[in-house]
Short mmCIF file of C-alpha atoms and ligand atoms in Angstrom, two decimals:
data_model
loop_
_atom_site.label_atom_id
_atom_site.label_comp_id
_atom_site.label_asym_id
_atom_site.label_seq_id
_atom_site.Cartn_x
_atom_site.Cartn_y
_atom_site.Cartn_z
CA UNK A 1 -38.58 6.58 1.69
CA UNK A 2 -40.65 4.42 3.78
CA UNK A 3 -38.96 3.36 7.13
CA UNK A 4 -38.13 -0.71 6.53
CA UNK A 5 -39.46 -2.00 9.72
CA UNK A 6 -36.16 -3.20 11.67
CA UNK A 7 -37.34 -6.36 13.17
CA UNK A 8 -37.92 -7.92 9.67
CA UNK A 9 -34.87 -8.85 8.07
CA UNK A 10 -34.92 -8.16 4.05
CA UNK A 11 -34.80 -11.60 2.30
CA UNK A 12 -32.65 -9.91 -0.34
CA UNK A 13 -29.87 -9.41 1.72
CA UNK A 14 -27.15 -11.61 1.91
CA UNK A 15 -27.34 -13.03 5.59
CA UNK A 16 -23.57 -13.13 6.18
CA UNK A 17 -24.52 -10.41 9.65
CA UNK A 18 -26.00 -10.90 13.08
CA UNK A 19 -27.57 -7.90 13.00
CA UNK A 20 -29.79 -6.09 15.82
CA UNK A 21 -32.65 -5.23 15.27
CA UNK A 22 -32.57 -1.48 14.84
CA UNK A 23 -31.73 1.02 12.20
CA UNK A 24 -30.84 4.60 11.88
CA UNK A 25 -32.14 7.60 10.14
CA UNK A 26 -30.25 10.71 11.54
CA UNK A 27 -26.93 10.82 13.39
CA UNK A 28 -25.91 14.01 15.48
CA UNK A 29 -22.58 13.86 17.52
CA UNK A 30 -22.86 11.29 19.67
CA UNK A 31 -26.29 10.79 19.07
CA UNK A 32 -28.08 8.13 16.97
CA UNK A 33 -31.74 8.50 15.57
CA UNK A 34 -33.64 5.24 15.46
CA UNK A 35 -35.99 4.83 12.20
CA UNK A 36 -38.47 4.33 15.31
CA UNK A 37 -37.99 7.48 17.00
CA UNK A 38 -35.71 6.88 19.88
CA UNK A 39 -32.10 8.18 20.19
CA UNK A 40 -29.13 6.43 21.38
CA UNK A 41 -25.57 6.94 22.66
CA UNK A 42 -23.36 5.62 20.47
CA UNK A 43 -20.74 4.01 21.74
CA UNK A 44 -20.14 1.39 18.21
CA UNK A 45 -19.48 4.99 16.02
CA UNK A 46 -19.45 2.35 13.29
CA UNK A 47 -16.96 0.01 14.65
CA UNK A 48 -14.17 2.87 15.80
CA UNK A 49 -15.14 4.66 12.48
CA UNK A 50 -16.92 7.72 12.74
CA UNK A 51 -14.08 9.03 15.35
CA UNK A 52 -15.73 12.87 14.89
CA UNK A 53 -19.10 11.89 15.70
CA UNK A 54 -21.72 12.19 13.12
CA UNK A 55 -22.35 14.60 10.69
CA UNK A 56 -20.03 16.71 11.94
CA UNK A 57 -20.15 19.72 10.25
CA UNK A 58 -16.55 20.08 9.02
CA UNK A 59 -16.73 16.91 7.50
CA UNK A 60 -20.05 17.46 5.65
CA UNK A 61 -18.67 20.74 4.48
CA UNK A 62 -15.83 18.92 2.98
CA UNK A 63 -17.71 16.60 0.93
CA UNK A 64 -20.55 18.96 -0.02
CA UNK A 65 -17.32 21.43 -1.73
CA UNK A 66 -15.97 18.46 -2.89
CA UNK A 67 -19.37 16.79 -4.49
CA UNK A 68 -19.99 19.82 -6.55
CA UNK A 69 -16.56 19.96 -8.04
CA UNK A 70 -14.96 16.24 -9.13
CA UNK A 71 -15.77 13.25 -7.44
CA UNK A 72 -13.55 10.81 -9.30
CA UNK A 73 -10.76 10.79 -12.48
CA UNK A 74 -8.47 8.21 -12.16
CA UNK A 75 -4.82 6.92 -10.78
CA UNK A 76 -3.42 7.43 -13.91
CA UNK A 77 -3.91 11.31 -13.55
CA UNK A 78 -2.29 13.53 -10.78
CA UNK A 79 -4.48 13.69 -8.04
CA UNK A 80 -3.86 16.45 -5.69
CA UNK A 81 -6.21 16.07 -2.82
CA UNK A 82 -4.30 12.89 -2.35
CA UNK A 83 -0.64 14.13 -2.04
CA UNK A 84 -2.26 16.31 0.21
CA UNK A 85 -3.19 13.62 2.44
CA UNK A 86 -0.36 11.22 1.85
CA UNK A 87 2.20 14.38 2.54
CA UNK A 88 0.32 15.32 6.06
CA UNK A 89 0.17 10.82 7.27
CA UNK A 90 4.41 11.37 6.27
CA UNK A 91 4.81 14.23 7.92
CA UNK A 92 3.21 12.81 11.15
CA UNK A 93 4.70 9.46 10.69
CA UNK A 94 7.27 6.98 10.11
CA UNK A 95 6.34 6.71 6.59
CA UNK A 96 7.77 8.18 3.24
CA UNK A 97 4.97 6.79 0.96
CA UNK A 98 1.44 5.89 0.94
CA UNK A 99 -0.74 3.99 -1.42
CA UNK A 100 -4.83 4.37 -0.61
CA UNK A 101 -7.57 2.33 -0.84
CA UNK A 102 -11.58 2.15 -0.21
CA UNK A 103 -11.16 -0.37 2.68
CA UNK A 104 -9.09 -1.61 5.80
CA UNK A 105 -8.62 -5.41 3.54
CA UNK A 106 -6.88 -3.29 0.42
CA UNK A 107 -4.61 -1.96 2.82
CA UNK A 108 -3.71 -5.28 4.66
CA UNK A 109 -3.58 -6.66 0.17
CA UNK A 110 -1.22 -3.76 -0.25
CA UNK A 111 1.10 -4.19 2.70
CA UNK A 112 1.43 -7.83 2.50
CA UNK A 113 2.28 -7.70 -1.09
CA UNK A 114 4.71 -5.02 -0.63
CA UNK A 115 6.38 -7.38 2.20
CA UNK A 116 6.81 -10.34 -0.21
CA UNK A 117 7.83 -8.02 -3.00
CA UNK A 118 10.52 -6.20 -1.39
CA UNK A 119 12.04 -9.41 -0.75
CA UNK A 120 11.43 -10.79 -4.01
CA UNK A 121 13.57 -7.38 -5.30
CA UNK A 122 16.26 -7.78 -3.12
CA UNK A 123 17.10 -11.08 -4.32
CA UNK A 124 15.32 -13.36 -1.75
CA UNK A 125 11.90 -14.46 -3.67
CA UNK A 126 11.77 -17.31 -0.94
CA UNK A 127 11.19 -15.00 2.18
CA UNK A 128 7.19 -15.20 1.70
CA UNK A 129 6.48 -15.79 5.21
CA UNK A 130 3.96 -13.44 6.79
CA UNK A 131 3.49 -14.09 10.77
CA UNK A 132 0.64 -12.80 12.28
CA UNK A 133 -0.65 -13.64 15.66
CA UNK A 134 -4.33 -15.56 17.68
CA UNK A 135 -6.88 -13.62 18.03
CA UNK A 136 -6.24 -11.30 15.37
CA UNK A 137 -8.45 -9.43 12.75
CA UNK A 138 -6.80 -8.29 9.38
CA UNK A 139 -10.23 -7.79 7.46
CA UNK A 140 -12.27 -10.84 5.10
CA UNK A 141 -10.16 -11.06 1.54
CA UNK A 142 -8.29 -14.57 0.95
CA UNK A 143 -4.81 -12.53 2.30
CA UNK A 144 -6.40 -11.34 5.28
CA UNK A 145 -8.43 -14.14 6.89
CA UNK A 146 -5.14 -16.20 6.02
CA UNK A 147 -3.09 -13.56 8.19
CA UNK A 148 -5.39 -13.93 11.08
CA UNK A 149 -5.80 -16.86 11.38
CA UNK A 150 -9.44 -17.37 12.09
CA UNK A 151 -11.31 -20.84 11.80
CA UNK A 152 -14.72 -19.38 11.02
CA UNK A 153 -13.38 -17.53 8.52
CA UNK A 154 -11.30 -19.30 6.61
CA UNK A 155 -13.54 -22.78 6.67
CA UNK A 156 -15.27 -23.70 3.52
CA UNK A 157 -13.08 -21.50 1.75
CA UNK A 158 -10.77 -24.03 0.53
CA UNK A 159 -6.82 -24.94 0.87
CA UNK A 160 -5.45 -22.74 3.05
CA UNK A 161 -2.97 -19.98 1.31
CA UNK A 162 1.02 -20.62 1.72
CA UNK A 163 3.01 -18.97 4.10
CA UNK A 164 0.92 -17.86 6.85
CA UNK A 165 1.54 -18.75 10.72
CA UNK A 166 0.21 -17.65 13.85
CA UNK A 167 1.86 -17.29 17.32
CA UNK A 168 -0.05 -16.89 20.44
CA UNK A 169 -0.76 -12.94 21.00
CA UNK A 170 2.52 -11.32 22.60
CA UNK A 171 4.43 -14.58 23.06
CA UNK A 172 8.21 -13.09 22.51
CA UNK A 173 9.65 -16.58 22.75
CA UNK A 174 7.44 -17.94 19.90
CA UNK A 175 8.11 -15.11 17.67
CA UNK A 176 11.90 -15.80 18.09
CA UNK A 177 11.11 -19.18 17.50
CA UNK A 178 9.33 -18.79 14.29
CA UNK A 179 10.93 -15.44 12.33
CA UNK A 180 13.62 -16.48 10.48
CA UNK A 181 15.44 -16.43 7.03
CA UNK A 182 12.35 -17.37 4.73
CA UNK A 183 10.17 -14.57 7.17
CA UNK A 184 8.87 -11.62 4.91
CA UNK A 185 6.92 -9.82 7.85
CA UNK A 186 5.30 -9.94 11.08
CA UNK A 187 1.69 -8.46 11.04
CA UNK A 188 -0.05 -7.30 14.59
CA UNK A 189 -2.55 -5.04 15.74
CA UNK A 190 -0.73 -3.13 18.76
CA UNK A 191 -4.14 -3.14 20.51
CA UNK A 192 -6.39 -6.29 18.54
CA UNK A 193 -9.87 -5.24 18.26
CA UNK A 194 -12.32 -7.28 17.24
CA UNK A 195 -10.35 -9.82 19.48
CA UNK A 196 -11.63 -8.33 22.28
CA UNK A 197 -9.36 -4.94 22.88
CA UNK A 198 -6.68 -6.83 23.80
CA UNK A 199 -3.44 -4.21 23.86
CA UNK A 200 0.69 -5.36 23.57
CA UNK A 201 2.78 -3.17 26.18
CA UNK A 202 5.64 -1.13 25.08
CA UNK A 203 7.81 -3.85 25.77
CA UNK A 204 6.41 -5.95 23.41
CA UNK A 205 6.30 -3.56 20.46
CA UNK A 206 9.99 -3.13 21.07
CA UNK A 207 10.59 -6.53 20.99
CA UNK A 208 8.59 -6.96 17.89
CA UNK A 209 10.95 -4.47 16.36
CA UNK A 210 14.17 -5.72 17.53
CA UNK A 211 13.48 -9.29 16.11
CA UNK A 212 12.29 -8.00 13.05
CA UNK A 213 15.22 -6.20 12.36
CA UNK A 214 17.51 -8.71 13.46
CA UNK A 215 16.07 -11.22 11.24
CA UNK A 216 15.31 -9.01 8.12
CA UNK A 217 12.00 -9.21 7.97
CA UNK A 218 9.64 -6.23 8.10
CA UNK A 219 6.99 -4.94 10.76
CA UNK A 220 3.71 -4.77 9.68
CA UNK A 221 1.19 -2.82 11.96
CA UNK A 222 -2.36 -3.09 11.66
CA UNK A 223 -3.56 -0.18 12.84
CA UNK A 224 -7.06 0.29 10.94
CA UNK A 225 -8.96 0.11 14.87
CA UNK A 226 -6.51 1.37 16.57
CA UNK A 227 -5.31 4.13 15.16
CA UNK A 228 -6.37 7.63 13.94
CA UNK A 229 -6.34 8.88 17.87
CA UNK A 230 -8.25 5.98 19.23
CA UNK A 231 -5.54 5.53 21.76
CA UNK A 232 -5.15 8.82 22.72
CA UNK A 233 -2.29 9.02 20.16
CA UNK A 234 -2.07 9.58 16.47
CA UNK A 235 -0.92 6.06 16.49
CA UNK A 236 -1.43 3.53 18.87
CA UNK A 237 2.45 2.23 18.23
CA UNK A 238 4.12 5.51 19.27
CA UNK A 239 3.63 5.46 23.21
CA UNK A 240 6.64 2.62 22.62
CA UNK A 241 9.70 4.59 22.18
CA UNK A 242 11.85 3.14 18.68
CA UNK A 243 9.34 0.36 17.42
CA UNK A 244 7.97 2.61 14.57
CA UNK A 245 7.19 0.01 11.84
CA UNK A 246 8.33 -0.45 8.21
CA UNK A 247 4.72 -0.65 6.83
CA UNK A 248 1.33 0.55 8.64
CA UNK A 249 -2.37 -0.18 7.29
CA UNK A 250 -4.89 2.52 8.43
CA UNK A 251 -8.82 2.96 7.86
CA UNK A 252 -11.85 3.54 9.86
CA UNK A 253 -11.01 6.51 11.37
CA UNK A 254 -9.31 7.83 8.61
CA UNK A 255 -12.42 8.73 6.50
CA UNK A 256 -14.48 9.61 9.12
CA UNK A 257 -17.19 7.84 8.04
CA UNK A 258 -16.19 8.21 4.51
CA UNK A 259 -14.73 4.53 2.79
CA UNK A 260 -10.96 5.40 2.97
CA UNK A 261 -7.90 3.45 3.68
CA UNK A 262 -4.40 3.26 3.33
CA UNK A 263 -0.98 1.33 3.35
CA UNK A 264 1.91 3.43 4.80
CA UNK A 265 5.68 2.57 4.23
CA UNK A 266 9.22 3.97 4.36
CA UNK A 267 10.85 4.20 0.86
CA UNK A 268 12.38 1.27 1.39
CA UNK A 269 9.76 -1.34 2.21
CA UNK A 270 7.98 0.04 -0.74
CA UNK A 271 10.83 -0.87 -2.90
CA UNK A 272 9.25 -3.52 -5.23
CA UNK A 273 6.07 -1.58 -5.40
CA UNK A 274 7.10 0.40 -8.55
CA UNK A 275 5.00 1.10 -11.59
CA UNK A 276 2.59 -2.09 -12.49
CA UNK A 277 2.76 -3.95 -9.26
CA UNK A 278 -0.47 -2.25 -7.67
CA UNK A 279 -3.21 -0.50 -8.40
CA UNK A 280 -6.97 0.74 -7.50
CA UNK A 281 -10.17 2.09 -9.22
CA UNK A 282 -11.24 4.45 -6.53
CA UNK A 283 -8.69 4.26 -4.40
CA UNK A 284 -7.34 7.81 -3.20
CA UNK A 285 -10.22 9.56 -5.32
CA UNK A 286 -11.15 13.41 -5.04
CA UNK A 287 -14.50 12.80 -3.05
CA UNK A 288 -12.81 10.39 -0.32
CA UNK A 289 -9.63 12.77 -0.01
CA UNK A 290 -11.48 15.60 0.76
CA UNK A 291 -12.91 14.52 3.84
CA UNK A 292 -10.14 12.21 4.46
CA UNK A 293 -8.10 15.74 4.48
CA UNK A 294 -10.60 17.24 6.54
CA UNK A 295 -11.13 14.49 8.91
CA UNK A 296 -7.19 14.13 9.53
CA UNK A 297 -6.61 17.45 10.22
CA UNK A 298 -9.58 17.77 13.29
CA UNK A 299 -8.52 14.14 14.77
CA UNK A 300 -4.67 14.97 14.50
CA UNK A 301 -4.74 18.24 16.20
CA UNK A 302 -3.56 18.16 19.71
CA UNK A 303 -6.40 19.11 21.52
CA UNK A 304 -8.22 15.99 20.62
CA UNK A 305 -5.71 13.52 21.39
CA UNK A 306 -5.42 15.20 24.82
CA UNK A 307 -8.81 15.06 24.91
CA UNK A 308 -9.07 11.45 24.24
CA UNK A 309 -6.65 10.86 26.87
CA UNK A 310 -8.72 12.43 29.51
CA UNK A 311 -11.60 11.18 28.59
CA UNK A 312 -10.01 7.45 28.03
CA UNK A 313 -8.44 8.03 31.49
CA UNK A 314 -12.20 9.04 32.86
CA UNK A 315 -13.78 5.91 31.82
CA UNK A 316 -11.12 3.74 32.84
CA UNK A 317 -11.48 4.97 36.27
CA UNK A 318 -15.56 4.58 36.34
CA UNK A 319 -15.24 1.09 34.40
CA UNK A 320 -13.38 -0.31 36.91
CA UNK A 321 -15.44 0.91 39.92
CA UNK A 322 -18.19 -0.62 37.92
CA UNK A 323 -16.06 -4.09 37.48
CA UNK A 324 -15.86 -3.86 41.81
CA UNK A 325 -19.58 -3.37 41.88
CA UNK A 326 -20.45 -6.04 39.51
CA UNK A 327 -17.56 -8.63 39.84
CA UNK A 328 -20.04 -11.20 39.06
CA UNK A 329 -20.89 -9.46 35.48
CA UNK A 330 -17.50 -7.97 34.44
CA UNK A 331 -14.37 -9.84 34.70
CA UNK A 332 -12.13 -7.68 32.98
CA UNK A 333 -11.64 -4.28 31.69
CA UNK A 334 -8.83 -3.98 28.81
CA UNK A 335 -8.16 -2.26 25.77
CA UNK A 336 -6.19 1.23 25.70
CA UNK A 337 -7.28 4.79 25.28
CA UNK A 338 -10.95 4.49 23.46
CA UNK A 339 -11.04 0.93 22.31
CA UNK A 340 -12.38 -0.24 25.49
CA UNK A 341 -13.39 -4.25 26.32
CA UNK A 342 -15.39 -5.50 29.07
CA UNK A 343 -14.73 -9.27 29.46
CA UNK A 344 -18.69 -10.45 30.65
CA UNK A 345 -19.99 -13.15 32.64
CA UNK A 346 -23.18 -12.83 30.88
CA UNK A 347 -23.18 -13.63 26.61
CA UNK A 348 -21.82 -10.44 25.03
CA UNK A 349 -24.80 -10.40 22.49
CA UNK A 350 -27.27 -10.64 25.35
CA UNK A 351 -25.64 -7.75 27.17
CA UNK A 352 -25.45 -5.67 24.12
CA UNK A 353 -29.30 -6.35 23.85
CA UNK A 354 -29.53 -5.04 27.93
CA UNK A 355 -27.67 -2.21 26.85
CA UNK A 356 -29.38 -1.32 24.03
CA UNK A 357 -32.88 -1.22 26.11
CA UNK A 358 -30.71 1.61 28.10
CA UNK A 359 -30.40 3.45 24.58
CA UNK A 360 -26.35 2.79 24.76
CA UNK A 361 -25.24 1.41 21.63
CA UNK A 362 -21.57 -1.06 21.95
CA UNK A 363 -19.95 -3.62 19.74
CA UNK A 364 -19.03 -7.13 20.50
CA UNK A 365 -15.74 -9.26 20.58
CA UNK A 366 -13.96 -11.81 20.56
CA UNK A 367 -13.65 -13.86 24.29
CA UNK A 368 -16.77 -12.60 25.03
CA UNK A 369 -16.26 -9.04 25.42
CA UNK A 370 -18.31 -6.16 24.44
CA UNK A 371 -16.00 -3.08 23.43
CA UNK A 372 -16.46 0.89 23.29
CA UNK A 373 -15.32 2.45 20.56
CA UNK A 374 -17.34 5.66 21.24
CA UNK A 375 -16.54 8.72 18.98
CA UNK A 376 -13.44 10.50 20.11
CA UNK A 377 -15.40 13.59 20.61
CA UNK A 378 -17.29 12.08 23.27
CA UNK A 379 -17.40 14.49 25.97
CA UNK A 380 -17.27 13.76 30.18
CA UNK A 381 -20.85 14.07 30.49
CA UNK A 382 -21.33 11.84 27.50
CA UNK A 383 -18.83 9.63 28.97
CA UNK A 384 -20.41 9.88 32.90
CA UNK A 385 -24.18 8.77 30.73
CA UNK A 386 -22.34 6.06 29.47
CA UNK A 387 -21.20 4.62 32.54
CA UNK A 388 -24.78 4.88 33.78
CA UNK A 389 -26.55 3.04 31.28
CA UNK A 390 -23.87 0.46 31.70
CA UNK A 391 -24.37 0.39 35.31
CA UNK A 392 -28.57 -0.31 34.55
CA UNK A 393 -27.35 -3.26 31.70
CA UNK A 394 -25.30 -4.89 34.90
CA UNK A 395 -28.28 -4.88 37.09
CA UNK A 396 -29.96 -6.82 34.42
CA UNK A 397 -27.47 -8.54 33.60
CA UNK A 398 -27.23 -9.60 37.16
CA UNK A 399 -30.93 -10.51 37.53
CA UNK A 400 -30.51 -12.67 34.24
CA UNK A 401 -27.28 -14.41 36.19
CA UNK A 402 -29.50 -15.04 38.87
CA UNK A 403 -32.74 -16.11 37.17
C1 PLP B 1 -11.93 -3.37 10.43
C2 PLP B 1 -10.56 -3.93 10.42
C3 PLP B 1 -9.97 -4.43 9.25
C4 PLP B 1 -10.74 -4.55 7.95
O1 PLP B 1 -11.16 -3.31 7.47
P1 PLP B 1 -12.36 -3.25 6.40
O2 PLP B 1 -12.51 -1.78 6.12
O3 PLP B 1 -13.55 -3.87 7.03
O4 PLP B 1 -11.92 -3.99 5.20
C5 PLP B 1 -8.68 -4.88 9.32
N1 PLP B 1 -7.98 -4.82 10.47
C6 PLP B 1 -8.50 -4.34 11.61
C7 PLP B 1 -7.67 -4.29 12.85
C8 PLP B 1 -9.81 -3.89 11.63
O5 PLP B 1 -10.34 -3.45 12.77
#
């Protein structure tokens, strides 16, 4: 195939992305391969996605098995690859159930209709409140952009949908305020993402819990960024001690590159989701359980949590040296584990340009931040390179300041 020249944009597709101009041909590791020739660090790993790097080989062996045997049947048939995976997320979590899905949005669709419906089954149809919190990012369907919150994405869209608030991020006092008796759920990232790696302490989480359980109404966590190790944890929600939640969305990571998501719940948030109330095409299909299997099983394992954590802890340590070199560039350093912000002086798309001239490849977000959301397999070198080419994107950033 010829290489589409990346500075043209193709008229035929719809032009709902900023996008840079640059594409890919070849991924290795770390490593991206640019259509023209040069290689980058990739520090995006397709927005917290491809947590095992690319192409890694366990993953490609997965889906080559897989692709010669059965890709897809259906949901009405027994589909073991996916008890497989829905038995290892219970073992390792809160949850008794799972339903999957292609995408981070079905999951959010699934858990926010199991919130209402649980209600509506235990005899309080009224409690169709769904909380969520500024700043958030649930994914784009007409549930989710009403959870977050968002303006820009829920202008020109029409009426807003019923039942959807939003408290400021981590205000305790206007959650208390605002859950009460017609509450179905609270929905929150533990760490927001495309807000700009913005993380709630322990505390918080706990409180969450408390006032969820004191008013009825279930937790929702939104952990399709977040978790999957990104925090140095399975899940970002379990360094807080007893604020496991009643339903969890997951994605991204999960697939490893593969489309794969899924809603999590005990037994008894999933109440009302009995036979007829859901459903899915693909969702939970051979093809996407096999390497969502394999992909679960490297990223759960011990070793690379703990290695996240060191690594996480590395960069943290050189990223805020860099913030006390370049005070007039960075303002803040946030996030947790390996969803890393860095609040900028400078526009966040124009540093993500100075970066990219250093071959280092990072994402935006919101309040002007850029984030890191390198694979989790990045190693200390890999990290140390990073820090570099960050270092060269201040300079310029700083000369651009100055200019
Ligand atoms: C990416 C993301 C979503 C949406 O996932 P899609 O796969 O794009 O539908 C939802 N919530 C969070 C926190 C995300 O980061």
């Amino acid at each position: 195939m010829p290489s589409p020249s990346p500075t043209v944009p193709n008229d035929h597709i719809m032009g709902v992305y900023n996008r840079a101009p640059l594409a890919f041909e070849r991924g290795e590791g770390v490593r991206l391969f640019s259509t023209d020739g040069d290689v980058y660090l990739d520090c995006v790993a397709g927005i917290a996605v491809d947590a095992l790097g690319h192409a890694h080989p366990k993953l490609v062996a997965a889906l080559k098995t897989q692709g010669e045997k059965l890709w897809h049947v259906s949901n009405i048939f027994r589909i073991p690859e996916q008890e497989a995976l829905a038995t290892r997320l219970c073992a390792a979590t809160f949850a008794d159930v799972v339903f999957f899905t292609n995408s981070g949005t079905e999951a959010i669709e699934c858990a926010l209709k199991a919130a209402r419906k649980y209600h509506a089954v235990n005899g309080a149809p009224e409690r169709i409140e769904i909380i969520g919190f500024e700043g958030s990012f649930h994914g784009r369907s007409y549930a989710a952009v009403n959870a977050s919150g968002n303006a820009a994405y829920l202008d020109g869209f029409g009426p807003r949908l019923p039942g959807y608030t939003q408290i400021a991020f981590g205000d305790s006092e206007a959650l208390k305020a605002a859950i009460g008796p017609t509450t179905a759920a609270v929905i929150v990232e533990p760490v927001q993402g495309e807000g700009g790696a913005r993380s709630l302490t322990e505390a918080q989480l706990q409180e969450l819990r408390e006032a969820c359980t004191e008013a009825g109404a279930l937790l929702i966590y939104d952990e399709i960024q977040c978790g999957m190790g990104r925090t140095g944890r399975l899940f970002a929600h379990e360094w807080a001690d007893g604020a496991a939640p009643d339903i969890m969305c997951v994605a991204k990571a999960l697939g490893g590159g593969f489309p794969v998501g899924a809603c999590l719940a005990t037994a008894e948030a999933a109440k009302g989701m009995v036979v007829g109330a859901h459903g899915s095409t693909y969702g939970g299909n051979p093809l996407a359980m096999a390497v969502g299997i394999a992909a679960f099983d490297e990223i759960a394992k011990d070793e690379t949590l703990a290695h996240v954590r060191e690594v996480a802890g590395y960069l943290n340590q050189q990223l805020s040296g860099l913030k006390d070199r370049f005070p007039d560039v960075v303002l803040d350093i946030r996030g947790k584990g390996l969803l890393i912000g860095l609040k900028l002086a400078t526009p966040n798309r124009e540093f993500m340009a100075l970066a990219r001239d250093e071959k280092l490849l990072i994402a935006g977000g919101g309040d002007n931040c850029v984030r890191l959301l390198p694979p989790l397999v990045l190693s200390l070198d890999e990290a140390r390179e990073a820090v570099e080419k960050l270092e060269r994107a201040c300079a310029s950033a700083r000369r651009s300041l100055a200019a």
